[in-house]
C-alpha cells in the first residue's frame, strides 16, 4: 500500500491535484478560518498605502543593504567585539556540545554556531526588534502571507569554521516543517562570501511547495527530512539554485516552509547572521 502511494505521488496527475485542488482548499481554510483574526488585521493594515518589498509571486527575494540594515549590522559587529572570543570558547567547550546534543544531535556534533543575541545590550536588542517591527518589513511579510504576521523569532547567530567536521543539520537541504506559510528574513551582519558560508535556496518558486517533496531523505537520527547535496543534485540543476552572499546589511526574504534551502558552512572565516521569523499563531515553532 505504501509503495503504491509513493508511486502515485510521483505522477503528474498527483501534482495537478495538489496544485488545483488540495492547495487552494487548504489555503482558503488557513487564511479565512485558522487565521481569521489575522486576515481581518491584514485588511485593516492594507487600508493605508505602505511601502514594502514585493516578492513578485515568488517565495524569496534578495534585497540590497539599506541605511537601516547597515546601521544595525555595524552596531551588532561593534558590540560583539566585547564577547565574541568568549562565545567562541563556550562553543568549543565539551559542556556546550553536551548541552546542544540534548536538543539537536546535529548541533551537538562539533558545534559550529551559537546564539549571541542574548549577550547584546538591552538598548541594541530594542533597536533590533524595532527594525524587525518596522512598517516596511511587517508590510512585506503581510503582503506575502496575506494575513497579518506575528514576529515569532529574533536571532543573531555566530558561526565558526570546524575543520574536518562533516556536513550536518541545516547544512543539508531541507524545508522548515513548522507550518503552512511564513516569511523569514536573513541578513548578513559580517560580509558573507565563499569562505564563510553563503546561503542557498531554489531560485524559482515551486507551486504548492509545502505539499511537495521527493524520496531522497536522510534516515539518520537528527537528520530526518533533510537531503544531502549529492541526492539534491539529482533532482535540481546548478542553475536552478540561488546563492545568497554579499556585504554587511544585504538580506534575503524566504518562505522557509515552502522552499528547500540550506546554510553554507564556514571554511576559513567566521560569520554573523541576523534572522527574523514572521509567522502565524498556528505555526508549531
CSV table of C-alpha atoms in Angstrom, one decimal:
chain,number,residue,atom,x,y,z
A,1,UNK,CA,0.0,0.0,0.0
A,2,UNK,CA,2.8,2.4,0.9
A,3,UNK,CA,4.7,1.6,-2.3
A,4,UNK,CA,1.5,2.3,-4.3
A,5,UNK,CA,1.1,5.6,-2.6
A,6,UNK,CA,4.7,6.6,-3.3
A,7,UNK,CA,4.2,5.7,-7.0
A,8,UNK,CA,1.0,7.9,-7.1
A,9,UNK,CA,2.9,10.8,-5.5
A,10,UNK,CA,5.5,10.7,-8.3
A,11,UNK,CA,2.9,11.1,-11.1
A,12,UNK,CA,2.0,14.3,-12.9
A,13,UNK,CA,-1.7,13.7,-12.1
A,14,UNK,CA,-0.9,13.9,-8.3
A,15,UNK,CA,1.0,17.2,-8.8
A,16,UNK,CA,-2.0,18.6,-10.7
A,17,UNK,CA,-4.4,17.6,-7.9
A,18,UNK,CA,-2.1,19.3,-5.3
A,19,UNK,CA,-1.9,22.5,-7.4
A,20,UNK,CA,-5.5,22.9,-8.3
A,21,UNK,CA,-7.4,21.2,-5.5
A,22,UNK,CA,-5.6,20.4,-2.3
A,23,UNK,CA,-3.5,23.6,-2.0
A,24,UNK,CA,-6.3,26.1,-2.9
A,25,UNK,CA,-8.7,24.4,-0.4
A,26,UNK,CA,-6.2,24.4,2.4
A,27,UNK,CA,-5.0,27.9,1.6
A,28,UNK,CA,-8.6,29.2,1.9
A,29,UNK,CA,-9.1,27.3,5.3
A,30,UNK,CA,-5.7,28.6,6.6
A,31,UNK,CA,-6.4,32.2,5.5
A,32,UNK,CA,-10.1,32.7,6.4
A,33,UNK,CA,-10.7,30.2,9.2
A,34,UNK,CA,-7.5,29.2,11.0
A,35,UNK,CA,-6.2,32.8,10.7
A,36,UNK,CA,-9.5,34.7,10.7
A,37,UNK,CA,-8.3,37.4,13.0
A,38,UNK,CA,-5.0,37.7,11.1
A,39,UNK,CA,-7.0,38.2,7.8
A,40,UNK,CA,-9.1,40.9,9.4
A,41,UNK,CA,-6.0,42.7,10.7
A,42,UNK,CA,-4.4,42.3,7.2
A,43,UNK,CA,-7.3,44.1,5.6
A,44,UNK,CA,-7.2,46.9,8.1
A,45,UNK,CA,-3.4,47.2,7.7
A,46,UNK,CA,-3.7,47.3,3.9
A,47,UNK,CA,-6.1,50.3,4.1
A,48,UNK,CA,-3.0,52.5,4.5
A,49,UNK,CA,-0.7,52.7,1.5
A,50,UNK,CA,2.6,51.5,2.9
A,51,UNK,CA,5.9,50.8,1.3
A,52,UNK,CA,7.1,47.2,1.1
A,53,UNK,CA,9.3,44.8,-0.8
A,54,UNK,CA,7.3,42.8,-3.4
A,55,UNK,CA,8.3,39.2,-3.9
A,56,UNK,CA,6.6,39.2,-7.3
A,57,UNK,CA,4.8,35.9,-6.9
A,58,UNK,CA,8.0,34.2,-5.7
A,59,UNK,CA,8.8,32.9,-2.3
A,60,UNK,CA,12.2,34.5,-1.9
A,61,UNK,CA,13.7,37.9,-2.6
A,62,UNK,CA,17.2,39.3,-2.2
A,63,UNK,CA,17.4,43.0,-1.1
A,64,UNK,CA,20.4,45.3,-1.1
A,65,UNK,CA,21.8,46.9,2.0
A,66,UNK,CA,19.9,50.0,3.3
A,67,UNK,CA,20.9,52.7,5.7
A,68,UNK,CA,18.9,51.0,8.5
A,69,UNK,CA,20.3,47.5,7.8
A,70,UNK,CA,23.8,48.8,7.7
A,71,UNK,CA,23.3,50.7,11.0
A,72,UNK,CA,22.0,47.6,12.8
A,73,UNK,CA,24.8,45.4,11.4
A,74,UNK,CA,27.5,47.8,12.4
A,75,UNK,CA,26.1,48.1,15.9
A,76,UNK,CA,26.0,44.3,16.3
A,77,UNK,CA,29.5,44.0,15.0
A,78,UNK,CA,30.8,46.6,17.3
A,79,UNK,CA,29.1,45.2,20.5
A,80,UNK,CA,30.0,41.6,19.6
A,81,UNK,CA,33.8,42.5,19.9
A,82,UNK,CA,33.3,42.6,23.6
A,83,UNK,CA,32.3,38.9,24.0
A,84,UNK,CA,33.0,37.2,20.7
A,85,UNK,CA,36.1,35.4,21.9
A,86,UNK,CA,34.3,34.1,25.0
A,87,UNK,CA,31.4,32.9,22.8
A,88,UNK,CA,33.9,31.0,20.7
A,89,UNK,CA,35.5,29.4,23.7
A,90,UNK,CA,32.0,28.5,25.0
A,91,UNK,CA,31.1,26.9,21.6
A,92,UNK,CA,34.2,24.8,21.6
A,93,UNK,CA,33.7,23.5,25.2
A,94,UNK,CA,32.6,20.0,26.0
A,95,UNK,CA,29.8,21.3,28.2
A,96,UNK,CA,28.3,23.2,25.2
A,97,UNK,CA,28.5,20.2,23.0
A,98,UNK,CA,26.7,18.0,25.6
A,99,UNK,CA,24.1,20.7,26.1
A,100,UNK,CA,23.4,21.1,22.4
A,101,UNK,CA,23.2,17.3,21.9
A,102,UNK,CA,20.1,17.2,24.2
A,103,UNK,CA,18.1,19.4,21.8
A,104,UNK,CA,19.9,18.7,18.4
A,105,UNK,CA,22.3,15.9,17.7
A,106,UNK,CA,23.5,17.7,14.6
A,107,UNK,CA,24.3,20.9,16.5
A,108,UNK,CA,26.0,18.9,19.3
A,109,UNK,CA,28.4,17.2,16.9
A,110,UNK,CA,31.3,19.6,16.8
A,111,UNK,CA,29.2,22.7,17.4
A,112,UNK,CA,29.6,25.4,14.8
A,113,UNK,CA,27.2,28.1,15.8
A,114,UNK,CA,26.0,29.8,18.9
A,115,UNK,CA,23.3,32.4,19.6
A,116,UNK,CA,24.7,35.8,20.7
A,117,UNK,CA,21.5,37.8,20.7
A,118,UNK,CA,21.1,37.3,24.4
A,119,UNK,CA,24.6,38.8,25.0
A,120,UNK,CA,23.8,42.1,23.3
A,121,UNK,CA,22.8,45.2,25.3
A,122,UNK,CA,19.2,45.8,26.1
A,123,UNK,CA,19.3,49.0,24.0
A,124,UNK,CA,20.6,47.2,20.9
A,125,UNK,CA,18.1,44.4,21.3
A,126,UNK,CA,15.4,47.0,21.4
A,127,UNK,CA,16.7,48.6,18.2
A,128,UNK,CA,16.8,45.2,16.5
A,129,UNK,CA,13.2,44.4,17.5
A,130,UNK,CA,12.1,47.9,16.3
A,131,UNK,CA,13.9,47.2,13.0
A,132,UNK,CA,12.0,43.9,12.7
A,133,UNK,CA,8.8,45.7,13.5
A,134,UNK,CA,9.2,48.5,11.0
A,135,UNK,CA,6.3,49.2,8.7
A,136,UNK,CA,8.3,48.2,5.6
A,137,UNK,CA,9.3,44.7,6.9
A,138,UNK,CA,5.9,44.0,8.5
A,139,UNK,CA,4.1,45.0,5.4
A,140,UNK,CA,6.4,42.9,3.2
A,141,UNK,CA,5.5,39.9,5.4
A,142,UNK,CA,1.8,40.8,5.4
A,143,UNK,CA,1.6,41.2,1.7
A,144,UNK,CA,3.3,37.9,1.1
A,145,UNK,CA,1.3,35.9,3.6
A,146,UNK,CA,-2.0,37.8,3.0
A,147,UNK,CA,-2.6,37.7,6.8
A,148,UNK,CA,-1.1,40.0,9.5
A,149,UNK,CA,2.1,38.4,10.7
A,150,UNK,CA,3.5,37.7,14.2
A,151,UNK,CA,7.2,38.3,14.8
A,152,UNK,CA,8.0,34.9,16.4
A,153,UNK,CA,11.8,34.8,16.4
A,154,UNK,CA,14.7,37.2,16.5
A,155,UNK,CA,18.1,35.5,16.3
A,156,UNK,CA,21.7,36.6,15.9
A,157,UNK,CA,23.9,33.5,15.2
A,158,UNK,CA,27.7,33.4,15.3
A,159,UNK,CA,29.2,30.6,13.1
A,160,UNK,CA,32.8,29.4,13.0
A,161,UNK,CA,34.8,27.0,10.8
A,162,UNK,CA,35.2,23.4,12.1
A,163,UNK,CA,37.9,21.7,10.1
A,164,UNK,CA,37.3,18.0,9.2
A,165,UNK,CA,33.7,18.2,10.5
A,166,UNK,CA,31.0,16.6,8.3
A,167,UNK,CA,28.0,18.4,6.8
A,168,UNK,CA,25.1,18.2,9.2
A,169,UNK,CA,21.9,19.8,10.4
A,170,UNK,CA,21.0,23.0,8.5
A,171,UNK,CA,23.9,22.5,6.1
A,172,UNK,CA,21.7,19.8,4.3
A,173,UNK,CA,18.9,20.8,2.0
A,174,UNK,CA,15.6,21.0,4.0
A,175,UNK,CA,12.3,22.8,4.5
A,176,UNK,CA,11.3,24.0,7.9
A,177,UNK,CA,8.4,21.8,8.8
A,178,UNK,CA,6.7,24.1,11.3
A,179,UNK,CA,3.6,25.4,9.5
A,180,UNK,CA,1.9,26.3,6.2
A,181,UNK,CA,3.2,29.8,5.3
A,182,UNK,CA,5.7,32.2,6.7
A,183,UNK,CA,8.4,34.7,5.8
A,184,UNK,CA,12.0,34.6,7.1
A,185,UNK,CA,14.4,37.5,6.9
A,186,UNK,CA,18.1,36.6,6.9
A,187,UNK,CA,20.6,39.5,6.9
A,188,UNK,CA,24.4,39.5,6.7
A,189,UNK,CA,26.0,41.1,9.7
A,190,UNK,CA,29.5,40.2,8.6
A,191,UNK,CA,30.3,40.3,4.9
A,192,UNK,CA,29.5,36.8,3.5
A,193,UNK,CA,31.5,35.1,0.7
A,194,UNK,CA,32.6,31.6,-0.3
A,195,UNK,CA,35.0,31.4,2.7
A,196,UNK,CA,32.4,31.8,5.4
A,197,UNK,CA,29.3,30.2,4.1
A,198,UNK,CA,26.8,31.6,1.6
A,199,UNK,CA,23.1,30.7,2.0
A,200,UNK,CA,21.4,28.6,-0.8
A,201,UNK,CA,17.8,28.1,-1.9
A,202,UNK,CA,15.9,27.2,-5.0
A,203,UNK,CA,15.7,30.2,-7.3
A,204,UNK,CA,12.2,29.6,-8.7
A,205,UNK,CA,9.0,29.1,-6.6
A,206,UNK,CA,7.6,25.5,-6.7
A,207,UNK,CA,3.8,25.8,-6.8
A,208,UNK,CA,2.3,24.4,-3.6
A,209,UNK,CA,5.8,23.6,-2.4
A,210,UNK,CA,4.7,23.0,1.1
A,211,UNK,CA,3.0,19.8,-0.1
A,212,UNK,CA,5.7,18.6,-2.4
A,213,UNK,CA,8.9,16.7,-1.8
A,214,UNK,CA,10.9,13.7,-3.1
A,215,UNK,CA,12.3,10.4,-1.9
A,216,UNK,CA,15.9,11.1,-1.0
A,217,UNK,CA,15.5,11.9,2.7
A,218,UNK,CA,18.2,11.0,5.1
A,219,UNK,CA,17.2,8.4,7.7
A,220,UNK,CA,19.9,9.2,10.3
A,221,UNK,CA,18.5,10.3,13.7
A,222,UNK,CA,18.6,14.1,14.0
A,223,UNK,CA,18.7,14.5,10.2
A,224,UNK,CA,15.3,13.3,9.2
A,225,UNK,CA,13.5,15.2,6.3
A,226,UNK,CA,16.9,16.5,5.1
A,227,UNK,CA,18.5,15.8,1.7
A,228,UNK,CA,22.3,15.6,1.1
A,229,UNK,CA,23.9,17.6,-1.6
A,230,UNK,CA,24.5,14.6,-3.9
A,231,UNK,CA,20.9,13.5,-4.0
A,232,UNK,CA,19.6,17.0,-4.3
A,233,UNK,CA,21.7,17.5,-7.4
A,234,UNK,CA,19.9,14.5,-9.0
A,235,UNK,CA,16.7,16.5,-8.8
A,236,UNK,CA,17.8,20.1,-9.4
A,237,UNK,CA,20.5,21.6,-11.7
A,238,UNK,CA,23.1,24.1,-10.5
A,239,UNK,CA,21.4,26.9,-12.5
A,240,UNK,CA,18.2,26.4,-10.5
A,241,UNK,CA,19.9,27.2,-7.2
A,242,UNK,CA,20.2,30.7,-5.8
A,243,UNK,CA,23.4,31.6,-3.9
A,244,UNK,CA,23.0,34.4,-1.3
A,245,UNK,CA,26.1,36.3,-0.2
A,246,UNK,CA,27.3,39.8,-0.1
A,247,UNK,CA,28.2,42.8,2.1
A,248,UNK,CA,27.0,43.5,5.6
A,249,UNK,CA,23.4,44.6,5.5
A,250,UNK,CA,22.4,42.6,2.5
A,251,UNK,CA,19.3,40.4,3.2
A,252,UNK,CA,17.1,37.8,1.8
A,253,UNK,CA,13.4,37.1,2.4
A,254,UNK,CA,12.4,33.5,2.2
A,255,UNK,CA,9.4,31.3,2.9
A,256,UNK,CA,11.3,28.5,4.6
A,257,UNK,CA,8.2,26.3,4.8
A,258,UNK,CA,7.7,26.0,1.1
A,259,UNK,CA,11.2,26.1,-0.5
A,260,UNK,CA,14.3,23.9,0.0
A,261,UNK,CA,17.2,25.8,1.4
A,262,UNK,CA,20.5,25.2,3.3
A,263,UNK,CA,23.1,27.2,5.1
A,264,UNK,CA,26.6,27.1,3.9
A,265,UNK,CA,29.4,26.1,6.3
A,266,UNK,CA,32.3,28.4,7.2
A,267,UNK,CA,35.5,27.2,5.6
A,268,UNK,CA,38.0,29.8,6.7
A,269,UNK,CA,36.3,32.9,8.1
A,270,UNK,CA,33.6,33.4,10.8
A,271,UNK,CA,30.1,34.6,10.1
A,272,UNK,CA,27.4,36.5,12.0
A,273,UNK,CA,23.8,36.4,10.6
A,274,UNK,CA,20.6,38.1,11.8
A,275,UNK,CA,17.3,36.3,11.4
A,276,UNK,CA,13.7,37.3,11.9
A,277,UNK,CA,10.7,34.9,11.5
A,278,UNK,CA,7.3,36.2,10.6
A,279,UNK,CA,4.7,33.5,11.2
A,280,UNK,CA,1.1,32.9,12.3
A,281,UNK,CA,-0.3,31.5,15.6
A,282,UNK,CA,-0.8,28.0,14.1
A,283,UNK,CA,3.0,27.6,13.4
A,284,UNK,CA,4.5,24.8,15.6
A,285,UNK,CA,7.7,26.7,16.3
